[in-house]
Amino acid sequence: MSGTDLERAARYPDAVDVAIVGSGPTGAAYARILSEEAPGLTIAMFEAGPTVSDPPGAHVKNIEDPDRRAAAQRASEGPGAGADTVDSPGAVKSGERRARPGTFLLADGYAFPGEDGLPVAAMSTNVGGMAAHWTAACPRPSGSERIAFLPDLDDLLGEADRLLGVTTDAFDGSPFGAVVRERLAAAVDEGRVPATQVQRMPLAVHRREDGRLVWSGSDVVLGDASRENANFHLVDESLVRRVLVEDGRAAGVEVRDVRTGETHRVRARAVVVAADALRTPQLLWASGIRPDALGRYLNDQAQVVFASRIRDAERLVPESNGAHGAREQVAAEGALSEQSGVSWVPFTDDVPFHGQIMQLDASPVPLAVDDPVVPGSIVGLGLFCAKDLQRDDRVEFADDATDAYGLPAMRIHYRLTERDHEVIDRAREEIVRLGAAVGDPLDPRPFTMPLGASLHYQGTTRMGPVDDGESVCGPDSEVWAAPGVFVAGNGVIPTATACNPTLTSVAVAIRGARKIASDLASESA
Ligand code: FAD
């Protein structure tokens, strides 16, 4: 064999026990749990995008050099690389159709006449998926956000905290975090139980031994357990074009080496499709797995934003961390500033919004910050709204058109209901109230983001307790119509959440991974 043949053979095994499609945090959760609980199983993870960070899957904000960071973001933007992103001042508030750095938008099919559509529905194509670019907020769902038919949900969420490296104290050094929470609590907490009172946002952020704060990406989820597992291989630039099904069961994947254009068939006893909430149903569709509920109940969290300047900020800056020192720290830290407190106003069924209150550069919404502003004193408020779920809100796939990857083109049909409009109006009122509680509004009008801006798309491969045509998979994420095929990601969440969904998706993935571990162990016995 030539060197190239050997490399190709090493990249694409003929057969594995488990093939995982996608290297975002939910695919990574499968690799981690299987590595921990069934290390004898052979696992191949195929990722369409390139490796953009080290270790593979690491958050690009941990890259200190701004040019290298920008290059990693561009390399994650798939067919959208080169397009303008929302980093430019004012672009978010102008409502222009632009992606966030590290993501790209659908080229077409995102809205149809008479419908609302999801004009800024976005994806990332890179090792680590969107979690190489995310804000890392990991709140727990509450009330109707919870998946009521999963009896072990709390245990799974605890495990998800472990895999994602969730902490609540990473930003305790932020100068105004406590002030923001105190002021919000005074406006919100009355009548709430402790779990839904204002608190620190749980974040997948931790402090390294050298003192630097780092954001978790899929690298943290994979952990040493996967990296040191000789039976686990992550194969980048490998687009899975089909899940192979034989006798109604998972049989493997057909994967194209993006570098050479060659196609390989890799046999597998179980296949996990963790390709995001739009591309997971796309791949199932392309593979002929087309249950009624596929792509349906699509839901995004409408998002309202507002900004305030903390009242009396200069007076409140602690002596030891004065305004001047804090400003220098921002410059030195670059991507991850110690000023970035993140507070949480939890969702309740009575107040169906999830509040993410962020200081300065932790906000996904760039603000025009003028120079004399005390670092950390500009607070970006975001309220995410739970959607009124409808069967007809859906992503469909074209038989006669393909996307940039040669897969069936997406067509999004999506409408806000009257109830959605009422909830958004309430959220607009509430955010002004919260902004005024914290400080002086920068602009008196709240801004409703274009639909899709939340980056939290759910429902398209939803889980259900029984196979009644309203769900794609069962409580273990195994597709009803194709045993041995598992789906992962936010699309599996069947409830209308307002909170950031990744913690829940990782929790659900842990359950699926355990099912594979036990199924394959009993088959081998
Ligand atoms: P992804 O991370 O999207 O990964 C899917 C992977 O599958 C991609 O790498 C893709 O290239 C690959 N893939 C797709 N199709 C194929 C194929 N056919 N073959 C091979 N590979 C394929 N969530 C939160 O919970 N909290 C937050 O604070 C938060 N903030 C965010 C901020 C930003 C700026 C962004 C971009 C996202 C944010 N999110 C947040 C969303 C979060 O990143 C996602 O929920 C999470 O990454 C989803 O994980 P996943 O594994 O399901 O999919």
Coordinates of C-alpha atoms and ligand atoms in Angstrom, one line a residue:
M1 CA 0.0 0.0 0.0
S2 CA 1.2 3.5 -0.7
G3 CA 1.5 6.1 2.1
T4 CA -1.8 7.7 0.9
D5 CA -3.6 4.4 0.8
L6 CA -2.5 3.7 4.3
E7 CA -3.6 7.1 5.5
R8 CA -7.0 6.6 3.8
A9 CA -7.4 3.2 5.4
A10 CA -6.6 4.7 8.8
R11 CA -9.1 7.5 8.3
Y12 CA -11.9 5.2 7.2
P13 CA -12.2 1.8 8.9
D14 CA -14.3 -0.9 7.2
A15 CA -16.4 -1.5 10.3
V16 CA -16.9 -0.1 13.8
D17 CA -19.3 -0.8 16.6
V18 CA -20.6 2.8 16.7
A19 CA -20.5 5.6 14.1
I20 CA -21.2 9.1 15.3
V21 CA -22.2 11.8 12.8
G22 CA -21.2 15.3 14.0
S23 CA -18.7 16.4 16.7
G24 CA -20.7 19.0 18.6
P25 CA -21.3 18.5 22.3
T26 CA -24.0 16.0 21.9
G27 CA -22.0 13.7 19.5
A28 CA -19.1 14.2 21.9
A29 CA -21.3 13.1 24.9
Y30 CA -21.9 9.8 23.1
A31 CA -18.2 9.3 22.6
R32 CA -17.4 10.2 26.2
I33 CA -20.0 7.9 27.9
L34 CA -19.2 5.0 25.5
S35 CA -15.5 5.5 26.3
E36 CA -16.2 5.5 30.0
E37 CA -18.8 2.8 30.2
A38 CA -17.9 0.5 27.2
P39 CA -14.3 1.1 26.3
G40 CA -14.1 -2.1 24.3
L41 CA -16.4 -0.7 21.6
T42 CA -14.8 0.7 18.5
I43 CA -16.2 4.2 17.7
A44 CA -15.7 6.5 14.7
M45 CA -16.9 10.1 14.8
F46 CA -17.3 11.7 11.4
E47 CA -17.3 15.5 11.2
A48 CA -18.0 17.3 7.9
G49 CA -16.0 20.4 8.9
P50 CA -12.3 21.0 9.6
T51 CA -10.4 20.9 12.9
V52 CA -10.0 24.6 13.9
S53 CA -8.7 24.5 17.4
D54 CA -6.4 22.5 19.7
P55 CA -7.4 20.2 21.3
P56 CA -9.9 19.3 18.6
G57 CA -13.3 20.8 19.5
A58 CA -11.9 23.5 21.8
H59 CA -13.8 26.8 21.9
V60 CA -12.3 29.3 19.5
K61 CA -12.6 32.1 22.1
N62 CA -9.8 30.3 24.0
I63 CA -7.4 31.2 21.1
E64 CA -5.6 34.2 22.3
D65 CA -4.3 35.5 19.0
P66 CA -7.1 37.5 17.3
D67 CA -6.0 36.6 13.7
R68 CA -5.9 32.9 14.5
R69 CA -9.2 33.2 16.3
A70 CA -10.8 34.9 13.3
A71 CA -9.3 32.3 10.9
A72 CA -10.8 29.5 13.1
Q73 CA -14.2 31.3 12.9
R74 CA -14.0 31.6 9.1
A75 CA -13.1 28.0 8.7
S76 CA -16.2 27.0 10.6
E77 CA -18.6 28.9 8.4
G78 CA -18.9 26.3 5.6
P79 CA -20.4 27.7 2.5
G80 CA -21.0 31.0 4.3
A81 CA -17.2 31.7 4.8
G82 CA -16.4 35.2 3.6
A83 CA -19.9 36.7 4.2
D84 CA -20.1 39.6 6.5
T85 CA -20.9 38.7 10.1
V86 CA -22.7 40.6 12.8
D87 CA -19.5 41.7 14.5
S88 CA -19.7 45.0 12.6
P89 CA -21.3 47.6 14.8
G90 CA -25.0 48.2 14.5
A91 CA -25.6 45.1 12.3
V92 CA -27.6 43.3 15.0
K93 CA -29.9 46.1 15.6
S94 CA -30.4 46.9 12.0
G95 CA -31.9 43.4 11.8
E96 CA -29.8 42.5 8.7
R97 CA -29.6 38.9 7.6
R98 CA -26.1 38.2 8.8
A99 CA -24.6 35.3 10.7
R100 CA -22.6 35.4 13.9
P101 CA -18.9 34.7 13.6
G102 CA -18.3 30.9 13.2
T103 CA -21.8 30.3 11.8
F104 CA -23.5 30.5 8.4
L105 CA -27.1 31.0 7.3
L106 CA -29.3 29.1 5.0
A107 CA -28.8 30.3 1.4
D108 CA -32.5 30.0 0.6
G109 CA -35.7 28.3 1.8
Y110 CA -35.7 30.1 5.1
A111 CA -39.1 31.8 4.7
F112 CA -42.1 31.5 2.4
P113 CA -44.7 34.1 1.5
G114 CA -47.3 34.7 4.2
E115 CA -45.1 32.9 6.8
D116 CA -42.6 34.2 9.3
G117 CA -39.8 31.8 8.5
L118 CA -36.5 31.6 10.3
P119 CA -34.5 34.2 8.4
V120 CA -31.3 33.8 10.5
A121 CA -31.4 30.1 11.2
A122 CA -27.7 29.3 11.4
M123 CA -25.2 26.3 11.5
S124 CA -21.5 25.7 12.1
T125 CA -19.4 23.2 10.3
N126 CA -16.2 22.5 12.2
V127 CA -14.9 20.0 14.8
G128 CA -16.8 21.0 17.9
G129 CA -19.8 22.3 16.0
M130 CA -21.5 25.4 17.4
A131 CA -20.0 24.8 20.8
A132 CA -16.7 26.1 19.5
H133 CA -18.5 29.4 19.3
W134 CA -21.2 29.4 22.0
T135 CA -21.8 31.5 25.0
A136 CA -21.8 28.4 27.3
A137 CA -24.9 29.2 29.3
C138 CA -26.1 25.9 30.8
P139 CA -29.3 26.6 32.9
R140 CA -31.5 23.8 33.9
P141 CA -35.1 23.6 32.5
S142 CA -38.0 24.1 34.8
G143 CA -41.8 23.7 34.8
S144 CA -43.1 22.9 31.4
E145 CA -39.6 23.0 29.9
R146 CA -38.8 19.7 31.5
I147 CA -39.3 16.4 29.7
A148 CA -41.8 14.9 32.1
F149 CA -41.6 11.3 30.9
L150 CA -37.9 11.0 31.7
P151 CA -37.8 9.9 35.3
D152 CA -34.0 10.3 35.6
L153 CA -33.8 13.8 34.1
D154 CA -32.2 15.4 37.1
D155 CA -29.5 12.7 37.3
L156 CA -28.9 13.1 33.6
L157 CA -28.6 16.9 34.0
G158 CA -26.1 16.4 36.8
E159 CA -24.0 14.2 34.5
A160 CA -24.3 16.7 31.7
D161 CA -22.9 19.4 34.1
R162 CA -20.0 17.0 34.7
L163 CA -19.4 16.4 31.0
L164 CA -19.6 20.1 30.0
G165 CA -17.6 21.3 33.0
V166 CA -20.4 23.6 34.3
T167 CA -19.5 26.1 37.1
T168 CA -21.3 29.0 38.7
D169 CA -18.4 30.9 40.1
A170 CA -16.2 31.5 37.1
F171 CA -17.1 35.2 37.0
D172 CA -17.2 35.9 40.7
G173 CA -14.4 38.4 40.1
S174 CA -16.6 40.5 37.9
P175 CA -17.0 43.9 39.5
F176 CA -20.8 44.3 39.1
G177 CA -22.2 40.8 39.1
A178 CA -23.6 40.9 42.6
V179 CA -25.0 44.4 42.0
V180 CA -26.8 43.3 38.9
R181 CA -28.3 40.3 40.7
E182 CA -29.4 42.3 43.7
R183 CA -31.2 44.8 41.5
L184 CA -32.8 42.1 39.3
A185 CA -33.8 40.1 42.4
A186 CA -35.6 43.2 43.9
A187 CA -37.6 43.4 40.7
V188 CA -38.3 39.7 40.1
D189 CA -38.0 37.4 43.1
E190 CA -41.1 38.0 45.0
G191 CA -43.4 34.9 45.0
R192 CA -40.7 32.7 43.3
V193 CA -39.3 29.5 44.8
P194 CA -35.5 29.6 45.3
A195 CA -34.9 27.5 42.1
T196 CA -36.5 30.2 39.9
Q197 CA -35.1 33.2 41.7
V198 CA -32.4 35.4 40.1
Q199 CA -29.0 33.7 40.4
R200 CA -25.6 33.3 38.7
M201 CA -25.9 31.7 35.3
P202 CA -24.4 28.2 35.3
L203 CA -21.7 28.3 32.6
A204 CA -19.5 25.8 30.9
V205 CA -16.5 27.9 31.8
H206 CA -13.7 27.0 34.2
R207 CA -10.5 28.4 35.5
R208 CA -7.4 26.6 34.4
E209 CA -4.4 25.9 36.7
D210 CA -2.6 28.9 35.2
G211 CA -5.5 31.1 36.3
R212 CA -7.0 31.7 32.9
L213 CA -10.7 31.3 32.3
V214 CA -11.5 29.0 29.5
W215 CA -14.8 28.1 27.8
S216 CA -15.8 24.5 27.4
G217 CA -16.2 23.1 23.9
S218 CA -16.5 19.6 22.7
D219 CA -12.9 19.0 23.8
V220 CA -14.1 19.2 27.4
V221 CA -17.1 16.9 26.7
L222 CA -14.8 14.4 24.9
G223 CA -12.4 14.6 27.9
D224 CA -9.3 12.4 28.4
A225 CA -11.6 9.4 28.5
S226 CA -12.3 9.7 24.8
R227 CA -8.9 11.1 23.8
E228 CA -7.0 8.3 25.5
N229 CA -9.4 5.6 24.2
A230 CA -7.5 3.8 21.5
N231 CA -10.8 2.5 20.1
F232 CA -12.1 6.0 19.5
H233 CA -11.3 8.0 16.3
L234 CA -12.4 11.4 15.3
V235 CA -12.3 11.8 11.5
D236 CA -12.7 15.4 10.3
E237 CA -13.6 16.8 6.9
S238 CA -15.9 13.7 6.4
L239 CA -19.4 14.3 5.2
V240 CA -21.9 11.6 6.0
R241 CA -24.3 11.5 3.1
R242 CA -26.4 8.5 4.1
V243 CA -27.1 6.3 7.1
L244 CA -27.2 2.7 5.9
V245 CA -30.2 0.7 7.0
E246 CA -30.5 -3.1 6.3
D247 CA -33.4 -5.2 7.4
G248 CA -34.9 -2.1 9.0
R249 CA -31.9 -1.6 11.3
A250 CA -28.8 0.6 11.4
A251 CA -26.0 -0.9 9.3
G252 CA -23.5 1.9 8.9
V253 CA -22.8 5.1 7.1
E254 CA -21.8 6.3 3.7
V255 CA -19.2 9.0 4.1
R256 CA -17.4 11.3 1.6
D257 CA -13.9 12.4 2.3
V258 CA -14.1 16.1 1.7
R259 CA -10.4 16.2 1.0
T260 CA -10.4 13.7 -1.9
G261 CA -14.0 13.5 -2.9
E262 CA -13.9 9.7 -2.4
T263 CA -16.8 7.9 -0.8
H264 CA -16.5 5.1 1.8
R265 CA -18.9 2.8 3.4
V266 CA -18.3 2.1 7.1
R267 CA -20.4 -0.6 8.7
A268 CA -21.6 0.0 12.2
R269 CA -23.9 -1.7 14.7
A270 CA -25.3 1.6 15.9
V271 CA -25.3 5.0 14.3
V272 CA -25.7 8.2 16.2
V273 CA -26.8 11.3 14.1
A274 CA -25.8 14.4 16.1
A275 CA -25.7 16.8 13.1
D276 CA -27.7 19.7 14.6
A277 CA -31.5 20.3 14.6
L278 CA -31.6 21.0 10.9
R279 CA -29.1 18.6 9.5
T280 CA -30.0 15.6 11.6
P281 CA -33.5 15.3 10.1
Q282 CA -31.9 16.2 6.7
L283 CA -29.6 13.1 6.9
L284 CA -32.5 10.9 8.0
W285 CA -34.6 12.1 5.1
A286 CA -31.7 11.5 2.7
S287 CA -31.3 8.0 4.1
G288 CA -35.0 7.2 3.5
I289 CA -35.9 7.3 7.2
R290 CA -39.0 9.5 7.0
P291 CA -41.3 9.2 9.9
D292 CA -44.3 11.5 10.0
A293 CA -42.9 13.7 12.7
L294 CA -39.5 14.2 11.0
G295 CA -38.7 17.9 10.8
R296 CA -42.0 18.9 12.5
Y297 CA -42.6 20.8 15.7
L298 CA -39.6 23.0 14.8
N299 CA -39.3 25.7 17.4
D300 CA -36.9 28.6 18.0
Q301 CA -36.9 30.9 21.0
A302 CA -37.9 34.4 19.9
Q303 CA -35.4 36.7 21.5
V304 CA -35.8 40.3 22.8
V305 CA -32.7 42.3 23.7
F306 CA -32.1 45.6 25.6
A307 CA -29.1 47.3 27.1
S308 CA -28.6 49.4 30.2
R309 CA -25.7 51.1 31.9
I310 CA -25.4 50.3 35.6
R311 CA -26.3 53.3 37.6
D312 CA -23.5 54.7 39.8
A313 CA -21.0 52.3 38.3
E314 CA -17.9 54.6 39.0
R315 CA -18.9 54.8 42.6
L316 CA -19.5 51.0 42.9
V317 CA -16.1 49.9 41.5
P318 CA -14.3 48.2 44.4
E319 CA -11.0 49.9 45.4
S320 CA -9.0 46.8 44.7
N321 CA -10.4 46.5 41.2
G322 CA -10.8 50.1 40.2
A323 CA -12.1 51.3 36.8
H324 CA -8.7 52.0 35.4
G325 CA -7.3 48.5 36.4
A326 CA -10.4 46.8 35.1
R327 CA -10.0 48.5 31.7
E328 CA -6.4 47.3 31.5
Q329 CA -7.5 43.8 32.3
V330 CA -10.0 43.8 29.4
A331 CA -7.2 44.7 27.0
A332 CA -4.9 42.1 28.4
E333 CA -7.4 39.3 28.5
G334 CA -8.7 39.9 25.1
A335 CA -11.3 37.2 24.3
L336 CA -12.4 36.3 27.8
S337 CA -12.7 39.2 30.2
E338 CA -13.0 38.9 33.9
Q339 CA -15.7 41.7 33.7
S340 CA -18.1 39.3 32.0
G341 CA -20.6 38.5 34.7
V342 CA -23.6 36.5 33.5
S343 CA -26.8 36.4 35.6
W344 CA -29.9 34.3 35.1
V345 CA -33.6 35.1 35.5
P346 CA -35.1 31.6 35.2
F347 CA -38.2 30.7 33.2
T348 CA -41.5 29.9 35.0
D349 CA -44.8 28.8 33.5
D350 CA -46.3 32.1 34.6
V351 CA -43.5 34.2 33.2
P352 CA -42.5 32.2 30.1
F353 CA -39.2 33.8 29.3
H354 CA -35.6 32.9 30.1
G355 CA -33.4 35.8 31.0
Q356 CA -29.7 35.9 30.3
I357 CA -28.2 39.1 31.6
M358 CA -24.6 39.7 30.5
Q359 CA -21.9 42.2 31.2
L360 CA -19.8 43.6 28.4
D361 CA -18.0 41.2 26.1
A362 CA -19.8 38.1 27.2
S363 CA -22.8 39.3 25.4
P364 CA -23.5 37.7 22.0
V365 CA -25.0 41.1 21.0
P366 CA -22.2 43.6 20.2
L367 CA -22.9 46.9 21.7
A368 CA -21.5 50.2 20.7
V369 CA -19.5 50.9 23.8
D370 CA -17.9 54.3 24.1
D371 CA -14.5 54.6 25.7
P372 CA -15.1 56.1 29.1
V373 CA -17.5 53.3 30.0
V374 CA -16.4 51.4 33.1
P375 CA -15.7 47.8 32.0
G376 CA -18.6 45.5 33.0
S377 CA -21.0 48.4 33.6
I378 CA -22.9 47.9 30.3
V379 CA -25.4 45.2 30.7
G380 CA -26.9 43.4 27.8
L381 CA -30.3 41.8 28.7
G382 CA -31.8 39.1 26.6
L383 CA -35.1 37.4 27.1
F384 CA -35.8 34.1 25.2
C385 CA -39.4 33.1 24.7
A386 CA -40.9 29.6 24.7
K387 CA -42.8 28.9 21.4
D388 CA -46.4 27.9 21.0
L389 CA -45.7 24.5 19.5
Q390 CA -47.3 23.6 16.2
R391 CA -47.0 20.5 14.0
D392 CA -46.9 22.6 10.9
D393 CA -43.8 24.5 11.9
R394 CA -41.3 22.4 10.1
V395 CA -38.2 21.9 8.0
E396 CA -38.9 20.0 4.8
F397 CA -36.4 18.6 2.4
A398 CA -36.6 19.1 -1.4
D399 CA -36.5 16.1 -3.8
D400 CA -35.4 18.3 -6.6
A401 CA -32.8 20.6 -5.1
T402 CA -29.6 20.2 -3.0
D403 CA -27.7 22.4 -0.7
A404 CA -24.0 23.3 -0.8
Y405 CA -23.2 19.8 0.6
G406 CA -25.2 17.9 -2.0
L407 CA -27.9 17.0 0.5
P408 CA -31.6 17.7 0.1
A409 CA -32.2 21.4 0.3
M410 CA -34.1 22.7 3.4
R411 CA -37.4 24.5 3.2
I412 CA -38.5 26.1 6.5
H413 CA -42.2 26.7 7.2
Y414 CA -42.6 28.6 10.4
R415 CA -45.3 30.9 11.8
L416 CA -45.7 32.8 15.1
T417 CA -49.1 32.3 16.6
E418 CA -51.2 35.0 18.3
R419 CA -50.0 33.5 21.6
D420 CA -46.4 33.9 20.4
H421 CA -47.0 37.5 19.6
E422 CA -48.5 38.1 23.1
V423 CA -45.6 36.4 24.8
I424 CA -43.1 38.5 22.7
D425 CA -45.0 41.7 23.7
R426 CA -44.9 40.7 27.3
A427 CA -41.2 40.0 27.0
R428 CA -40.7 43.5 25.5
E429 CA -42.4 45.1 28.5
E430 CA -40.6 42.9 31.0
I431 CA -37.1 43.6 29.5
V432 CA -37.7 47.3 29.8
R433 CA -38.7 46.8 33.4
L434 CA -35.6 44.7 34.1
G435 CA -33.3 47.1 32.3
A436 CA -34.6 50.0 34.3
A437 CA -34.1 48.0 37.5
V438 CA -30.4 47.5 36.7
G439 CA -29.6 50.9 35.4
D440 CA -30.2 53.6 32.8
P441 CA -31.3 52.2 29.4
L442 CA -29.0 53.0 26.5
D443 CA -32.0 53.1 24.2
P444 CA -35.6 53.1 25.6
R445 CA -36.9 50.7 23.0
P446 CA -36.3 46.9 23.2
F447 CA -35.3 45.1 20.1
T448 CA -36.9 41.9 18.8
M449 CA -34.2 39.9 17.0
P450 CA -35.0 38.3 13.6
L451 CA -36.3 34.8 14.1
G452 CA -33.6 32.1 14.3
A453 CA -31.3 34.4 16.2
S454 CA -31.5 32.3 19.4
L455 CA -29.5 29.5 17.7
H456 CA -31.7 27.2 19.7
Y457 CA -33.7 25.1 17.2
Q458 CA -35.6 22.2 18.7
G459 CA -38.3 19.6 18.0
T460 CA -37.3 18.3 14.6
T461 CA -36.4 14.8 15.7
R462 CA -38.4 15.0 18.9
M463 CA -38.5 12.4 21.6
G464 CA -41.8 10.8 22.8
P465 CA -42.9 8.3 25.4
V466 CA -44.7 6.1 22.7
D467 CA -44.6 5.8 19.0
D468 CA -47.8 7.6 18.1
G469 CA -46.7 9.5 15.0
E470 CA -45.9 12.6 17.0
S471 CA -42.3 11.8 17.8
V472 CA -39.3 10.5 15.9
C473 CA -37.5 8.7 18.7
G474 CA -38.2 7.1 22.1
P475 CA -36.9 8.1 25.5
D476 CA -33.5 6.6 24.7
S477 CA -33.2 8.7 21.5
E478 CA -33.5 5.6 19.3
V479 CA -35.5 6.2 16.2
W480 CA -38.7 4.3 16.3
A481 CA -38.6 3.6 12.5
A482 CA -35.0 2.4 12.5
P483 CA -33.6 0.6 15.5
G484 CA -29.9 1.1 16.1
V485 CA -30.2 4.7 14.7
F486 CA -30.0 7.3 17.5
V487 CA -30.6 11.0 17.1
A488 CA -28.9 13.7 19.2
G489 CA -29.0 17.4 19.7
N490 CA -31.6 20.1 20.4
G491 CA -34.0 18.6 17.8
V492 CA -34.7 15.7 20.3
I493 CA -36.2 18.1 22.9
P494 CA -40.0 17.7 22.7
T495 CA -40.9 20.6 25.0
A496 CA -41.1 24.3 24.3
T497 CA -38.0 25.5 26.2
A498 CA -37.0 29.1 26.7
C499 CA -33.7 28.2 28.4
N500 CA -30.5 27.5 26.5
P501 CA -31.0 23.9 25.4
T502 CA -27.5 22.3 25.2
L503 CA -27.3 21.1 28.8
T504 CA -30.6 19.3 28.3
S505 CA -29.5 17.8 24.9
V506 CA -26.3 16.6 26.4
A507 CA -28.3 15.1 29.3
V508 CA -30.6 13.2 26.9
A509 CA -27.5 12.1 24.8
I510 CA -26.1 10.5 28.0
R511 CA -29.2 8.3 28.3
G512 CA -28.9 7.3 24.6
A513 CA -25.2 6.4 25.0
R514 CA -26.0 4.2 28.0
K515 CA -28.6 2.4 25.9
I516 CA -26.1 1.7 23.1
A517 CA -23.5 0.5 25.7
S518 CA -26.0 -2.0 27.2
D519 CA -27.5 -3.1 23.8
L520 CA -24.1 -3.8 22.2
A521 CA -22.8 -5.5 25.3
S522 CA -25.7 -7.8 25.5
E523 CA -25.5 -8.6 21.7
S524 CA -21.8 -9.4 22.1
A525 CA -22.4 -11.6 25.2
Ligands
FAD1 P1 -23.6 21.2 16.8 O1 -22.8 21.8 17.9 O2 -24.3 22.2 15.9 O3 -22.7 20.2 16.0 C1 -23.2 19.5 14.9 C2 -22.1 19.1 14.0 O4 -22.5 18.1 13.0 C3 -21.4 20.3 13.2 O5 -20.1 20.3 13.5 C4 -21.7 19.9 11.8 O6 -20.6 20.2 10.9 C5 -21.8 18.4 11.8 N1 -22.5 17.8 10.7 C6 -23.7 18.2 10.2 N2 -24.1 17.4 9.2 C7 -23.1 16.5 9.0 C8 -22.9 15.4 8.1 N3 -23.8 15.1 7.2 N4 -21.8 14.7 8.2 C9 -20.8 14.9 9.2 N5 -21.0 16.0 10.1 C10 -22.1 16.7 10.0 N6 -26.4 26.9 23.6 C11 -26.6 27.0 24.9 O7 -27.2 26.0 25.5 N7 -26.1 28.0 25.6 C12 -25.5 29.1 25.1 O8 -25.1 30.0 25.8 C13 -25.4 29.1 23.7 N8 -24.8 30.2 23.1 C14 -24.6 30.1 21.7 C15 -23.9 31.2 21.2 C16 -23.5 31.1 19.8 C17 -22.7 32.3 19.2 C18 -23.7 29.9 19.1 C19 -23.3 29.8 17.7 C20 -24.5 28.9 19.6 C21 -24.9 29.0 21.0 N9 -25.6 27.9 21.6 C22 -25.8 28.0 22.9 C23 -26.1 26.8 20.9 C24 -25.1 25.6 21.1 O9 -23.9 25.8 20.6 C25 -25.8 24.4 20.4 O10 -27.0 24.1 21.1 C26 -24.9 23.1 20.5 O11 -23.7 23.3 20.0 C27 -25.7 22.0 19.8 O12 -24.8 20.8 19.9 P2 -25.0 19.7 18.8 O13 -23.9 18.7 19.1 O14 -26.4 19.2 18.8 O15 -24.8 20.3 17.4

